[in-house]
Short mmCIF file of C-alpha atoms in Angstrom, two decimals:
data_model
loop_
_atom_site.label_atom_id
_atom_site.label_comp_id
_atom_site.label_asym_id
_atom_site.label_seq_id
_atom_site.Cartn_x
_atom_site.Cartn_y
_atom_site.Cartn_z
CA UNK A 1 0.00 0.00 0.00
CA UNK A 2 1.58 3.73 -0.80
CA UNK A 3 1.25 5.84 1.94
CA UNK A 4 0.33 9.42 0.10
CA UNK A 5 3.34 12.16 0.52
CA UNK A 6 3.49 16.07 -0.64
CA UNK A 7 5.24 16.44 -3.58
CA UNK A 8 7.50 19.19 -1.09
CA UNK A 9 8.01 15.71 1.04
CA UNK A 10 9.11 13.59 -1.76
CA UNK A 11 11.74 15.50 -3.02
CA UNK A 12 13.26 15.81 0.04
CA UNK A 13 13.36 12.22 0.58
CA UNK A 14 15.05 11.80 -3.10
CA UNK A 15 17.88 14.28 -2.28
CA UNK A 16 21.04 13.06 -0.92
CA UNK A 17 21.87 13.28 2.93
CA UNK A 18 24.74 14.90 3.61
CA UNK A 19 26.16 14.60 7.35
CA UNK A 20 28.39 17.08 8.51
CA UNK A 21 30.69 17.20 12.09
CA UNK A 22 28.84 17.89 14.81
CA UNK A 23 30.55 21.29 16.17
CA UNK A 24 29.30 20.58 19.89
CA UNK A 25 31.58 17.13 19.82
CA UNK A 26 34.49 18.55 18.49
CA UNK A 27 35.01 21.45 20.37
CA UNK A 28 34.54 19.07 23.32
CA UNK A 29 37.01 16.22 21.97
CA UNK A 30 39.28 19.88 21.58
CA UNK A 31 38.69 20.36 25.21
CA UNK A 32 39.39 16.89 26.53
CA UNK A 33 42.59 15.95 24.54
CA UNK A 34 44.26 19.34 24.71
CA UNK A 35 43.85 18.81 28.92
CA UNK A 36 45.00 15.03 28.27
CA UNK A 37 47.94 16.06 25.76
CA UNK A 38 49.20 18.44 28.34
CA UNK A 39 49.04 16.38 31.30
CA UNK A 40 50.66 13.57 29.64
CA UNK A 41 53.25 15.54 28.31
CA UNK A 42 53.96 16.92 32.22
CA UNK A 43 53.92 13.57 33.28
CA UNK A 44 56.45 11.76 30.03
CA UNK A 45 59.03 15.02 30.94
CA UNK A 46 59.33 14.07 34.68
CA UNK A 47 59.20 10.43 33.80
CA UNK A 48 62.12 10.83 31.49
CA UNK A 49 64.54 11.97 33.58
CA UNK A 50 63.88 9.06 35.89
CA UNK A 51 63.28 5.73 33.48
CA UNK A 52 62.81 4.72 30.73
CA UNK A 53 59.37 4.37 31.23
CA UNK A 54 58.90 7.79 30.52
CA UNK A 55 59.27 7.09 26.67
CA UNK A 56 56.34 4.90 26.76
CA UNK A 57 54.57 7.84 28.47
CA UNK A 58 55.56 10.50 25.82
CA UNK A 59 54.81 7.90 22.89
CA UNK A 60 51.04 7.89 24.25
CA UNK A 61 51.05 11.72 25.00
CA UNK A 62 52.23 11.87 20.87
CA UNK A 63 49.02 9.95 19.92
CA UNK A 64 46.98 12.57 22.43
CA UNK A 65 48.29 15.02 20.68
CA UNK A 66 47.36 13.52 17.32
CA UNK A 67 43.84 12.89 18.61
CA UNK A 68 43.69 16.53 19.27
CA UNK A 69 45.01 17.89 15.93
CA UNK A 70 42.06 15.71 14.41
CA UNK A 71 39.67 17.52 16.57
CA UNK A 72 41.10 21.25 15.66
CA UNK A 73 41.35 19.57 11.39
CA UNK A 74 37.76 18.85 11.76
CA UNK A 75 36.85 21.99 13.31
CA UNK A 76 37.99 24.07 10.06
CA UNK A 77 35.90 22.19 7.94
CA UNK A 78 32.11 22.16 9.62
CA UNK A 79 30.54 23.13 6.42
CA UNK A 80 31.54 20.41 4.29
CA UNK A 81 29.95 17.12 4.21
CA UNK A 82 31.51 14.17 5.85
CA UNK A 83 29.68 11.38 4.55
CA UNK A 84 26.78 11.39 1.74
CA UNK A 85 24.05 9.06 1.20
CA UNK A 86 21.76 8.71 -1.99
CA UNK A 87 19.78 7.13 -4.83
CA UNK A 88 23.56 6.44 -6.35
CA UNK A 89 25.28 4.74 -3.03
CA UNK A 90 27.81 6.26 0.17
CA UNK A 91 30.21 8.87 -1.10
CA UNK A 92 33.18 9.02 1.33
CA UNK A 93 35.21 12.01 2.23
CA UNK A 94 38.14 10.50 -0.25
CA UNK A 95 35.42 11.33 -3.08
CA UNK A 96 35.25 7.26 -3.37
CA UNK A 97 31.59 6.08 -3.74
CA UNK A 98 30.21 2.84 -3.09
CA UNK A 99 27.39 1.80 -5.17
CA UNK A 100 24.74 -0.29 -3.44
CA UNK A 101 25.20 -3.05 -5.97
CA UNK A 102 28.89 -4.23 -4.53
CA UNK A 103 27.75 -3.47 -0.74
CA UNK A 104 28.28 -7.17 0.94
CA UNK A 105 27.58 -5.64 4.89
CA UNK A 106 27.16 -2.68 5.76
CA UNK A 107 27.69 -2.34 9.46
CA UNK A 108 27.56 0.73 12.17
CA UNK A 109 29.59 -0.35 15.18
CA UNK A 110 29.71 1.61 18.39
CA UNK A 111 32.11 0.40 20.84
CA UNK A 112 31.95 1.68 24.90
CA UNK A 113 34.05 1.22 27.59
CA UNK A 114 32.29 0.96 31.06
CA UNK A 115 29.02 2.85 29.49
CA UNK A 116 31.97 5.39 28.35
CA UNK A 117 31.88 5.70 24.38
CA UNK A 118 34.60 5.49 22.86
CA UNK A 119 34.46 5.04 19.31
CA UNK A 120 31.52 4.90 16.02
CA UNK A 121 32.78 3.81 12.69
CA UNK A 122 30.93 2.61 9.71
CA UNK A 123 32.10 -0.65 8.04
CA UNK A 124 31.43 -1.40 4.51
CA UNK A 125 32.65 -4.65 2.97
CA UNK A 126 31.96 -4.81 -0.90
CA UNK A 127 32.22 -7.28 -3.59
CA UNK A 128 34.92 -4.73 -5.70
CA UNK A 129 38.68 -6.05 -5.86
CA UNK A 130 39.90 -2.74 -4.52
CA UNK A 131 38.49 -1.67 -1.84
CA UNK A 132 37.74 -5.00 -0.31
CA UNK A 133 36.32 -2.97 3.17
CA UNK A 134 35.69 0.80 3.35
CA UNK A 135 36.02 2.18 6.89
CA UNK A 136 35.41 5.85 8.25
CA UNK A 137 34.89 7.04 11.81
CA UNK A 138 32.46 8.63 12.75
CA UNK A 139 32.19 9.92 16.33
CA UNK A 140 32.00 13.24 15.62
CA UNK A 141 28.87 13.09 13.21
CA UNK A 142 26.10 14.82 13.73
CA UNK A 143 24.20 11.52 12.64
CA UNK A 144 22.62 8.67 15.20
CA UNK A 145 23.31 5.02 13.93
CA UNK A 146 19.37 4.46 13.67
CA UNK A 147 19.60 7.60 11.01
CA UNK A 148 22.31 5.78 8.99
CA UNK A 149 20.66 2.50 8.92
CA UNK A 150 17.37 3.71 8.25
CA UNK A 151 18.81 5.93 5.25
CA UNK A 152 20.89 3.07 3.98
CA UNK A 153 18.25 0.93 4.17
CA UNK A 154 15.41 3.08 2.44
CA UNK A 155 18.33 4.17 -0.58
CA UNK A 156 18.90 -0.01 -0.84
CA UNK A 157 14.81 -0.79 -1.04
CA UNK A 158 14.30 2.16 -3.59
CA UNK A 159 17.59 0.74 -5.52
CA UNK A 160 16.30 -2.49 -5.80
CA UNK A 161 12.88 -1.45 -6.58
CA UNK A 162 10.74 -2.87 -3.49
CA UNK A 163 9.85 0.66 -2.43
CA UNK A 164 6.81 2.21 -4.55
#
């Protein structure tokens, strides 16, 4: 049975989603791993002087650091989509699309620690000899992993025709 939509409605629904970073998670990944960075580079100087240990310490305050520079990188570019989803398949921020005809799985994974969240990617394996799996993380999305799967789901149906 069609269910009866405004023409205004429809072509909404036929445009592509675009998701774009969310500006309230990145300023406050900013926050966190610029406090982190500089606590762990406090701690790796002192350590240094004392062990060896303190190598270890300054190789994870390097990655902190890195962590943050993504945060600031994805801070300059808030108006520019991230990730787009349409009639044609997922464009990725490479410029690489994936049809929905070589899509094997298309997975959302959200991985916690202790209730803490620590990480949101989206996992694409496809049928094409290069690129076997297409990864991309998405944490700082403005996107829920209901809104991905639904809009994945509703571009696959209306590619494969079981949609009216």
């Amino acid at each position: 049975m069609e269910i009866y939509r405004s023409p205004k409605s429809k072509a909404k629904a036929e445009k592509p989603h675009e998701f774009y970073y969310s500006k309230g998670k990145l300023i406050a990944g900013t926050l966190l791993w610029s406090v982190a960075s500089i606590g762990a580079i406090a701690l790796s100087v002192v350590a240094i002087s004392k062990s060896n240990v303190g190598w270890l310490m300054a190789g994870i305050a390097a990655a902190m650091v890195w962590m943050l520079i993504g945060c600031i990188r994805g801070l300059g570019n808030l108006n520019t989509p991230v990730l787009v989803i349409g009639a044609d398949g997922i464009l990725f921020p490479d410029g690489q699309l994936i049809t929905w005809d070589v899509i094997e799985e298309n997975t959302y994974l959200s991985q916690s620690y202790m209730g803490i969240p620590t990480g949101r990617y989206i996992n694409i394996k496809t049928r094409l000899k290069k690129p076997k799996r297409k990864a991309l993380r998405v944490f700082a999305l403005d996107m829920t992993s209901d809104e991905y799967l639904e809009l994945c789901d509703r571009y696959l149906q209306r590619y494969y025709g079981e949609e009216a």
